[in-house]
Amino acid sequence: HVWHVDLSTVRTSLDFWLQWVPSALPQIWPFCWWVAVTIDHFARRAMGAATFRQQPSSAAVQAFLDRVMKAAGVKPKYLIADRGPQFDAGTFRRWATRRGIKIRFGAVRRHGSIAIAERFIKTLKAEGMRRILFPFRRAAFQREMSEFVSWYNAARSHSALSTRTPDEVYFGRRPGCRAPRFETRSLWPRRSPCAAPLADSRTTWRGITLHVRFQSGRLHLPIVDLKRVA
């Protein structure tokens, strides 16, 4: 019942500057994309993301959140945001009131006050966007964003969730990390605890193989599985 919402910029290959003025200053396309994200607090699940050529208006953010709530079939009781002009506005407060949503603001100029959304954006930039050439076409950039969100929700484990994935927590699925583990050491004491999260061991196998696949062929979005040797 608690969602976070935040905005950030993601640079293109032109970065935020050129060597001449006035192109050295504006945070707009083609120098960067503006990204809006909303995160479920309990599951750390990215509920939705949208891209804009320039800093979006409050109305654009409201429309984005309406689309996310319609797609998810739920709406939060609380929405946590910073004091950006899109959120700290009368139109945004009235929008939230009509939908029965209470707005909570993070502390002004204090890092970590909206840490959940900030952490997602940091992961997006470090793991999702650092190793690719940033598309200039909006449709292509949105496609890359969609692939990252799908991978983040379904395949990326979180230490804050006891190594579960956001989808496993959000949908109440059996965590893959709780499945019986492969034990390759023949003399390993059966009753000895394993490293967290605790999991029973399968019958000892002499060999296992590491299978690595990638989200829609994106080499920066790996999905790793262990399988026993036949």
PDB file of C-alpha atoms in Angstrom:
ATOM      1  CA  HIS A   1       0.000   0.000   0.000  1.00  0.00           C
ATOM      2  CA  VAL A   2       3.078   2.276  -0.146  1.00  0.00           C
ATOM      3  CA  TRP A   3       4.614   3.364  -3.440  1.00  0.00           C
ATOM      4  CA  HIS A   4       7.579   5.615  -4.189  1.00  0.00           C
ATOM      5  CA  VAL A   5       7.786   7.882  -7.215  1.00  0.00           C
ATOM      6  CA  ASP A   6      10.790   9.797  -8.493  1.00  0.00           C
ATOM      7  CA  LEU A   7      12.298  11.456 -11.547  1.00  0.00           C
ATOM      8  CA  SER A   8      15.834  11.375 -12.861  1.00  0.00           C
ATOM      9  CA  THR A   9      17.869  11.959 -15.994  1.00  0.00           C
ATOM     10  CA  VAL A  10      19.680   9.284 -18.005  1.00  0.00           C
ATOM     11  CA  ARG A  11      22.331  10.627 -20.335  1.00  0.00           C
ATOM     12  CA  THR A  12      22.595   9.796 -24.002  1.00  0.00           C
ATOM     13  CA  SER A  13      25.903   9.276 -25.791  1.00  0.00           C
ATOM     14  CA  LEU A  14      26.132  13.064 -26.199  1.00  0.00           C
ATOM     15  CA  ASP A  15      26.171  13.287 -22.395  1.00  0.00           C
ATOM     16  CA  PHE A  16      25.089  16.500 -20.650  1.00  0.00           C
ATOM     17  CA  TRP A  17      27.490  18.832 -22.386  1.00  0.00           C
ATOM     18  CA  LEU A  18      29.001  19.907 -25.657  1.00  0.00           C
ATOM     19  CA  GLN A  19      31.974  22.148 -26.140  1.00  0.00           C
ATOM     20  CA  TRP A  20      29.946  25.164 -27.147  1.00  0.00           C
ATOM     21  CA  VAL A  21      27.273  27.327 -25.518  1.00  0.00           C
ATOM     22  CA  PRO A  22      24.260  27.250 -25.255  1.00  0.00           C
ATOM     23  CA  SER A  23      24.298  23.474 -25.800  1.00  0.00           C
ATOM     24  CA  ALA A  24      26.427  22.978 -22.681  1.00  0.00           C
ATOM     25  CA  LEU A  25      23.545  23.479 -20.243  1.00  0.00           C
ATOM     26  CA  PRO A  26      20.083  22.065 -21.019  1.00  0.00           C
ATOM     27  CA  GLN A  27      18.994  18.758 -19.483  1.00  0.00           C
ATOM     28  CA  ILE A  28      16.794  17.792 -22.404  1.00  0.00           C
ATOM     29  CA  TRP A  29      16.863  15.410 -25.358  1.00  0.00           C
ATOM     30  CA  PRO A  30      19.186  14.732 -27.231  1.00  0.00           C
ATOM     31  CA  PHE A  31      21.600  15.157 -24.313  1.00  0.00           C
ATOM     32  CA  CYS A  32      19.554  13.061 -21.888  1.00  0.00           C
ATOM     33  CA  TRP A  33      16.217  11.371 -21.283  1.00  0.00           C
ATOM     34  CA  TRP A  34      13.995  12.098 -18.306  1.00  0.00           C
ATOM     35  CA  VAL A  35      12.754   8.945 -16.559  1.00  0.00           C
ATOM     36  CA  ALA A  36       9.822   8.579 -14.145  1.00  0.00           C
ATOM     37  CA  VAL A  37       9.632   5.454 -11.977  1.00  0.00           C
ATOM     38  CA  THR A  38       7.330   4.174  -9.268  1.00  0.00           C
ATOM     39  CA  ILE A  39       8.378   1.425  -6.843  1.00  0.00           C
ATOM     40  CA  ASP A  40       6.368  -0.762  -4.460  1.00  0.00           C
ATOM     41  CA  HIS A  41       7.910  -0.320  -1.007  1.00  0.00           C
ATOM     42  CA  PHE A  42       7.243  -3.808   0.374  1.00  0.00           C
ATOM     43  CA  ALA A  43       8.380  -5.856  -2.639  1.00  0.00           C
ATOM     44  CA  ARG A  44      10.868  -3.362  -4.134  1.00  0.00           C
ATOM     45  CA  ARG A  45       9.064  -4.028  -7.400  1.00  0.00           C
ATOM     46  CA  ALA A  46       9.189  -1.502 -10.217  1.00  0.00           C
ATOM     47  CA  MET A  47       5.496  -0.946 -10.930  1.00  0.00           C
ATOM     48  CA  GLY A  48       6.132   1.205 -13.966  1.00  0.00           C
ATOM     49  CA  ALA A  49       8.494   3.533 -15.793  1.00  0.00           C
ATOM     50  CA  ALA A  50       8.096   6.225 -18.425  1.00  0.00           C
ATOM     51  CA  THR A  51      10.462   8.358 -20.507  1.00  0.00           C
ATOM     52  CA  PHE A  52      10.241  12.012 -21.513  1.00  0.00           C
ATOM     53  CA  ARG A  53      12.287  14.282 -23.767  1.00  0.00           C
ATOM     54  CA  GLN A  54      12.376  17.002 -21.136  1.00  0.00           C
ATOM     55  CA  GLN A  55      11.456  17.423 -17.506  1.00  0.00           C
ATOM     56  CA  PRO A  56       7.804  16.308 -17.322  1.00  0.00           C
ATOM     57  CA  SER A  57       5.023  18.474 -15.970  1.00  0.00           C
ATOM     58  CA  SER A  58       2.889  17.534 -12.996  1.00  0.00           C
ATOM     59  CA  ALA A  59       0.054  16.600 -15.386  1.00  0.00           C
ATOM     60  CA  ALA A  60       2.385  14.240 -17.277  1.00  0.00           C
ATOM     61  CA  VAL A  61       3.429  12.542 -14.032  1.00  0.00           C
ATOM     62  CA  GLN A  62      -0.216  12.204 -12.992  1.00  0.00           C
ATOM     63  CA  ALA A  63      -1.052  10.574 -16.334  1.00  0.00           C
ATOM     64  CA  PHE A  64       1.903   8.200 -15.896  1.00  0.00           C
ATOM     65  CA  LEU A  65       0.733   7.137 -12.426  1.00  0.00           C
ATOM     66  CA  ASP A  66      -2.825   6.657 -13.692  1.00  0.00           C
ATOM     67  CA  ARG A  67      -1.522   4.293 -16.389  1.00  0.00           C
ATOM     68  CA  VAL A  68       0.527   2.337 -13.850  1.00  0.00           C
ATOM     69  CA  MET A  69      -2.409   1.954 -11.443  1.00  0.00           C
ATOM     70  CA  LYS A  70      -4.719   0.873 -14.255  1.00  0.00           C
ATOM     71  CA  ALA A  71      -2.225  -1.730 -15.499  1.00  0.00           C
ATOM     72  CA  ALA A  72      -1.582  -3.061 -11.977  1.00  0.00           C
ATOM     73  CA  GLY A  73      -5.245  -3.059 -10.993  1.00  0.00           C
ATOM     74  CA  VAL A  74      -4.402  -1.485  -7.629  1.00  0.00           C
ATOM     75  CA  LYS A  75      -3.616   1.910  -6.191  1.00  0.00           C
ATOM     76  CA  PRO A  76      -1.423   2.754  -3.221  1.00  0.00           C
ATOM     77  CA  LYS A  77      -2.675   4.209   0.031  1.00  0.00           C
ATOM     78  CA  TYR A  78       0.470   6.297   0.399  1.00  0.00           C
ATOM     79  CA  LEU A  79       2.701   7.838  -2.257  1.00  0.00           C
ATOM     80  CA  ILE A  80       6.186   8.961  -1.208  1.00  0.00           C
ATOM     81  CA  ALA A  81       7.907  11.630  -3.301  1.00  0.00           C
ATOM     82  CA  ASP A  82      10.429  14.437  -3.030  1.00  0.00           C
ATOM     83  CA  ARG A  83       9.645  18.145  -3.113  1.00  0.00           C
ATOM     84  CA  GLY A  84      10.022  18.452  -6.864  1.00  0.00           C
ATOM     85  CA  PRO A  85       7.648  20.905  -8.567  1.00  0.00           C
ATOM     86  CA  GLN A  86       5.711  18.030 -10.152  1.00  0.00           C
ATOM     87  CA  PHE A  87       4.768  16.616  -6.730  1.00  0.00           C
ATOM     88  CA  ASP A  88       4.715  19.712  -4.505  1.00  0.00           C
ATOM     89  CA  ALA A  89       1.887  21.284  -6.476  1.00  0.00           C
ATOM     90  CA  GLY A  90      -1.781  21.942  -5.823  1.00  0.00           C
ATOM     91  CA  THR A  91      -2.858  20.047  -8.941  1.00  0.00           C
ATOM     92  CA  PHE A  92      -0.925  16.967  -7.791  1.00  0.00           C
ATOM     93  CA  ARG A  93      -2.470  17.122  -4.308  1.00  0.00           C
ATOM     94  CA  ARG A  94      -5.967  17.399  -5.772  1.00  0.00           C
ATOM     95  CA  TRP A  95      -5.234  14.485  -8.117  1.00  0.00           C
ATOM     96  CA  ALA A  96      -4.154  12.347  -5.149  1.00  0.00           C
ATOM     97  CA  THR A  97      -7.144  13.384  -3.025  1.00  0.00           C
ATOM     98  CA  ARG A  98      -9.614  12.368  -5.749  1.00  0.00           C
ATOM     99  CA  ARG A  99      -8.047   8.899  -5.783  1.00  0.00           C
ATOM    100  CA  GLY A 100      -7.847   8.477  -2.036  1.00  0.00           C
ATOM    101  CA  ILE A 101      -4.039   8.603  -2.006  1.00  0.00           C
ATOM    102  CA  LYS A 102      -2.090  10.328   0.760  1.00  0.00           C
ATOM    103  CA  ILE A 103       1.154  12.041  -0.222  1.00  0.00           C
ATOM    104  CA  ARG A 104       4.220  11.848   1.997  1.00  0.00           C
ATOM    105  CA  PHE A 105       7.306  13.942   1.222  1.00  0.00           C
ATOM    106  CA  GLY A 106      10.943  13.114   1.850  1.00  0.00           C
ATOM    107  CA  ALA A 107      13.202  15.547   3.673  1.00  0.00           C
ATOM    108  CA  VAL A 108      14.432  18.470   1.572  1.00  0.00           C
ATOM    109  CA  ARG A 109      18.062  18.148   0.381  1.00  0.00           C
ATOM    110  CA  ARG A 110      18.635  15.047   2.473  1.00  0.00           C
ATOM    111  CA  HIS A 111      20.034  12.031   0.670  1.00  0.00           C
ATOM    112  CA  GLY A 112      18.182   8.818   1.470  1.00  0.00           C
ATOM    113  CA  SER A 113      14.835  10.294   2.420  1.00  0.00           C
ATOM    114  CA  ILE A 114      13.318   8.545  -0.615  1.00  0.00           C
ATOM    115  CA  ALA A 115      15.944   5.815  -0.622  1.00  0.00           C
ATOM    116  CA  ILE A 116      13.871   3.048  -2.256  1.00  0.00           C
ATOM    117  CA  ALA A 117      13.301   4.959  -5.488  1.00  0.00           C
ATOM    118  CA  GLU A 118      16.812   6.426  -5.430  1.00  0.00           C
ATOM    119  CA  ARG A 119      18.319   2.943  -5.099  1.00  0.00           C
ATOM    120  CA  PHE A 120      16.345   1.688  -8.103  1.00  0.00           C
ATOM    121  CA  ILE A 121      17.509   4.624 -10.222  1.00  0.00           C
ATOM    122  CA  LYS A 122      21.109   4.022  -9.169  1.00  0.00           C
ATOM    123  CA  THR A 123      20.780   0.363 -10.207  1.00  0.00           C
ATOM    124  CA  LEU A 124      19.181   1.406 -13.498  1.00  0.00           C
ATOM    125  CA  LYS A 125      22.125   3.652 -14.337  1.00  0.00           C
ATOM    126  CA  ALA A 126      24.881   1.341 -13.039  1.00  0.00           C
ATOM    127  CA  GLU A 127      23.593  -2.029 -14.284  1.00  0.00           C
ATOM    128  CA  GLY A 128      21.046  -1.206 -16.949  1.00  0.00           C
ATOM    129  CA  MET A 129      22.434   1.732 -18.883  1.00  0.00           C
ATOM    130  CA  ARG A 130      26.178   2.039 -18.298  1.00  0.00           C
ATOM    131  CA  ARG A 131      27.233  -0.647 -20.779  1.00  0.00           C
ATOM    132  CA  ILE A 132      25.000   0.174 -23.727  1.00  0.00           C
ATOM    133  CA  LEU A 133      24.872   2.938 -26.300  1.00  0.00           C
ATOM    134  CA  PHE A 134      21.948   5.067 -25.272  1.00  0.00           C
ATOM    135  CA  PRO A 135      19.327   5.136 -28.025  1.00  0.00           C
ATOM    136  CA  PHE A 136      18.264   8.480 -29.438  1.00  0.00           C
ATOM    137  CA  ARG A 137      14.900   7.182 -30.602  1.00  0.00           C
ATOM    138  CA  ARG A 138      12.316   7.278 -27.857  1.00  0.00           C
ATOM    139  CA  ALA A 139      10.757   3.951 -28.806  1.00  0.00           C
ATOM    140  CA  ALA A 140      14.158   2.249 -28.680  1.00  0.00           C
ATOM    141  CA  PHE A 141      14.991   3.779 -25.303  1.00  0.00           C
ATOM    142  CA  GLN A 142      11.595   2.756 -23.890  1.00  0.00           C
ATOM    143  CA  ARG A 143      12.231  -0.777 -25.137  1.00  0.00           C
ATOM    144  CA  GLU A 144      15.538  -0.886 -23.250  1.00  0.00           C
ATOM    145  CA  MET A 145      13.808   0.460 -20.145  1.00  0.00           C
ATOM    146  CA  SER A 146      11.125  -2.206 -20.424  1.00  0.00           C
ATOM    147  CA  GLU A 147      13.717  -4.976 -20.725  1.00  0.00           C
ATOM    148  CA  PHE A 148      15.569  -3.693 -17.663  1.00  0.00           C
ATOM    149  CA  VAL A 149      12.388  -3.443 -15.568  1.00  0.00           C
ATOM    150  CA  SER A 150      11.366  -6.990 -16.523  1.00  0.00           C
ATOM    151  CA  TRP A 151      14.823  -8.321 -15.606  1.00  0.00           C
ATOM    152  CA  TYR A 152      14.955  -6.307 -12.389  1.00  0.00           C
ATOM    153  CA  ASN A 153      11.576  -7.588 -11.207  1.00  0.00           C
ATOM    154  CA  ALA A 154      11.907 -11.227 -12.221  1.00  0.00           C
ATOM    155  CA  ALA A 155      15.605 -12.131 -12.121  1.00  0.00           C
ATOM    156  CA  ARG A 156      17.568  -9.777  -9.862  1.00  0.00           C
ATOM    157  CA  SER A 157      17.729 -10.934  -6.254  1.00  0.00           C
ATOM    158  CA  HIS A 158      17.837  -8.380  -3.421  1.00  0.00           C
ATOM    159  CA  SER A 159      19.686  -8.626  -0.138  1.00  0.00           C
ATOM    160  CA  ALA A 160      16.948  -6.525   1.500  1.00  0.00           C
ATOM    161  CA  LEU A 161      14.455  -9.248   0.469  1.00  0.00           C
ATOM    162  CA  SER A 162      16.628 -12.125   1.762  1.00  0.00           C
ATOM    163  CA  THR A 163      17.871 -12.712  -1.818  1.00  0.00           C
ATOM    164  CA  ARG A 164      14.353 -13.049  -3.209  1.00  0.00           C
ATOM    165  CA  THR A 165      13.293 -11.220  -6.353  1.00  0.00           C
ATOM    166  CA  PRO A 166      10.656  -8.459  -6.326  1.00  0.00           C
ATOM    167  CA  ASP A 167       8.204 -10.589  -8.333  1.00  0.00           C
ATOM    168  CA  GLU A 168       8.560 -13.480  -5.861  1.00  0.00           C
ATOM    169  CA  VAL A 169       7.668 -11.182  -2.978  1.00  0.00           C
ATOM    170  CA  TYR A 170       4.950  -9.211  -4.773  1.00  0.00           C
ATOM    171  CA  PHE A 171       3.096 -12.248  -6.120  1.00  0.00           C
ATOM    172  CA  GLY A 172       3.775 -14.500  -3.109  1.00  0.00           C
ATOM    173  CA  ARG A 173       5.730 -17.077  -5.124  1.00  0.00           C
ATOM    174  CA  ARG A 174       8.010 -19.696  -3.644  1.00  0.00           C
ATOM    175  CA  PRO A 175      11.490 -18.120  -3.637  1.00  0.00           C
ATOM    176  CA  GLY A 176      13.998 -19.838  -5.879  1.00  0.00           C
ATOM    177  CA  CYS A 177      16.657 -19.335  -3.194  1.00  0.00           C
ATOM    178  CA  ARG A 178      14.648 -21.597  -0.861  1.00  0.00           C
ATOM    179  CA  ALA A 179      14.713 -24.562  -3.213  1.00  0.00           C
ATOM    180  CA  PRO A 180      16.958 -27.484  -2.170  1.00  0.00           C
ATOM    181  CA  ARG A 181      20.537 -26.592  -3.006  1.00  0.00           C
ATOM    182  CA  PHE A 182      23.045 -28.667  -4.941  1.00  0.00           C
ATOM    183  CA  GLU A 183      25.737 -30.186  -2.729  1.00  0.00           C
ATOM    184  CA  THR A 184      28.913 -31.280  -4.499  1.00  0.00           C
ATOM    185  CA  ARG A 185      30.958 -32.216  -1.406  1.00  0.00           C
ATOM    186  CA  SER A 186      30.523 -35.908  -0.615  1.00  0.00           C
ATOM    187  CA  LEU A 187      31.680 -35.521   3.008  1.00  0.00           C
ATOM    188  CA  TRP A 188      29.581 -32.459   3.797  1.00  0.00           C
ATOM    189  CA  PRO A 189      27.683 -33.044   7.108  1.00  0.00           C
ATOM    190  CA  ARG A 190      24.013 -33.319   6.203  1.00  0.00           C
ATOM    191  CA  ARG A 191      22.890 -31.565   9.381  1.00  0.00           C
ATOM    192  CA  SER A 192      25.316 -28.691   9.112  1.00  0.00           C
ATOM    193  CA  PRO A 193      23.590 -25.392   8.223  1.00  0.00           C
ATOM    194  CA  CYS A 194      24.355 -23.699   4.934  1.00  0.00           C
ATOM    195  CA  ALA A 195      24.849 -20.011   4.378  1.00  0.00           C
ATOM    196  CA  ALA A 196      21.731 -17.867   4.489  1.00  0.00           C
ATOM    197  CA  PRO A 197      19.121 -18.294   3.237  1.00  0.00           C
ATOM    198  CA  LEU A 198      18.946 -21.765   4.768  1.00  0.00           C
ATOM    199  CA  ALA A 199      17.936 -24.492   2.342  1.00  0.00           C
ATOM    200  CA  ASP A 200      17.975 -28.273   2.419  1.00  0.00           C
ATOM    201  CA  SER A 201      20.537 -29.956   0.194  1.00  0.00           C
ATOM    202  CA  ARG A 202      19.742 -32.335  -2.616  1.00  0.00           C
ATOM    203  CA  THR A 203      21.470 -35.675  -2.926  1.00  0.00           C
ATOM    204  CA  THR A 204      25.187 -35.095  -3.469  1.00  0.00           C
ATOM    205  CA  TRP A 205      26.086 -34.550  -7.120  1.00  0.00           C
ATOM    206  CA  ARG A 206      29.540 -34.983  -8.517  1.00  0.00           C
ATOM    207  CA  GLY A 207      29.130 -32.135 -10.916  1.00  0.00           C
ATOM    208  CA  ILE A 208      26.962 -29.161 -11.755  1.00  0.00           C
ATOM    209  CA  THR A 209      26.926 -26.794 -14.707  1.00  0.00           C
ATOM    210  CA  LEU A 210      26.477 -23.056 -14.718  1.00  0.00           C
ATOM    211  CA  HIS A 211      23.913 -21.888 -17.266  1.00  0.00           C
ATOM    212  CA  VAL A 212      23.946 -18.205 -18.153  1.00  0.00           C
ATOM    213  CA  ARG A 213      21.268 -16.693 -20.343  1.00  0.00           C
ATOM    214  CA  PHE A 214      20.443 -13.076 -21.021  1.00  0.00           C
ATOM    215  CA  GLN A 215      17.284 -11.000 -20.963  1.00  0.00           C
ATOM    216  CA  SER A 216      16.264 -10.778 -24.638  1.00  0.00           C
ATOM    217  CA  GLY A 217      19.924 -11.126 -25.628  1.00  0.00           C
ATOM    218  CA  ARG A 218      21.097  -8.143 -23.537  1.00  0.00           C
ATOM    219  CA  LEU A 219      24.537  -9.165 -22.299  1.00  0.00           C
ATOM    220  CA  HIS A 220      24.363  -6.698 -19.408  1.00  0.00           C
ATOM    221  CA  LEU A 221      21.216  -8.387 -18.010  1.00  0.00           C
ATOM    222  CA  PRO A 222      22.330 -11.936 -17.083  1.00  0.00           C
ATOM    223  CA  ILE A 223      20.132 -14.705 -15.659  1.00  0.00           C
ATOM    224  CA  VAL A 224      22.155 -17.472 -13.977  1.00  0.00           C
ATOM    225  CA  ASP A 225      20.996 -21.040 -13.242  1.00  0.00           C
ATOM    226  CA  LEU A 226      22.746 -24.065 -11.741  1.00  0.00           C
ATOM    227  CA  LYS A 227      21.910 -27.508 -13.132  1.00  0.00           C
ATOM    228  CA  ARG A 228      23.257 -30.917 -12.304  1.00  0.00           C
ATOM    229  CA  VAL A 229      25.319 -32.856 -14.788  1.00  0.00           C
ATOM    230  CA  ALA A 230      23.230 -35.639 -16.308  1.00  0.00           C
TER     231      ALA A 230
END
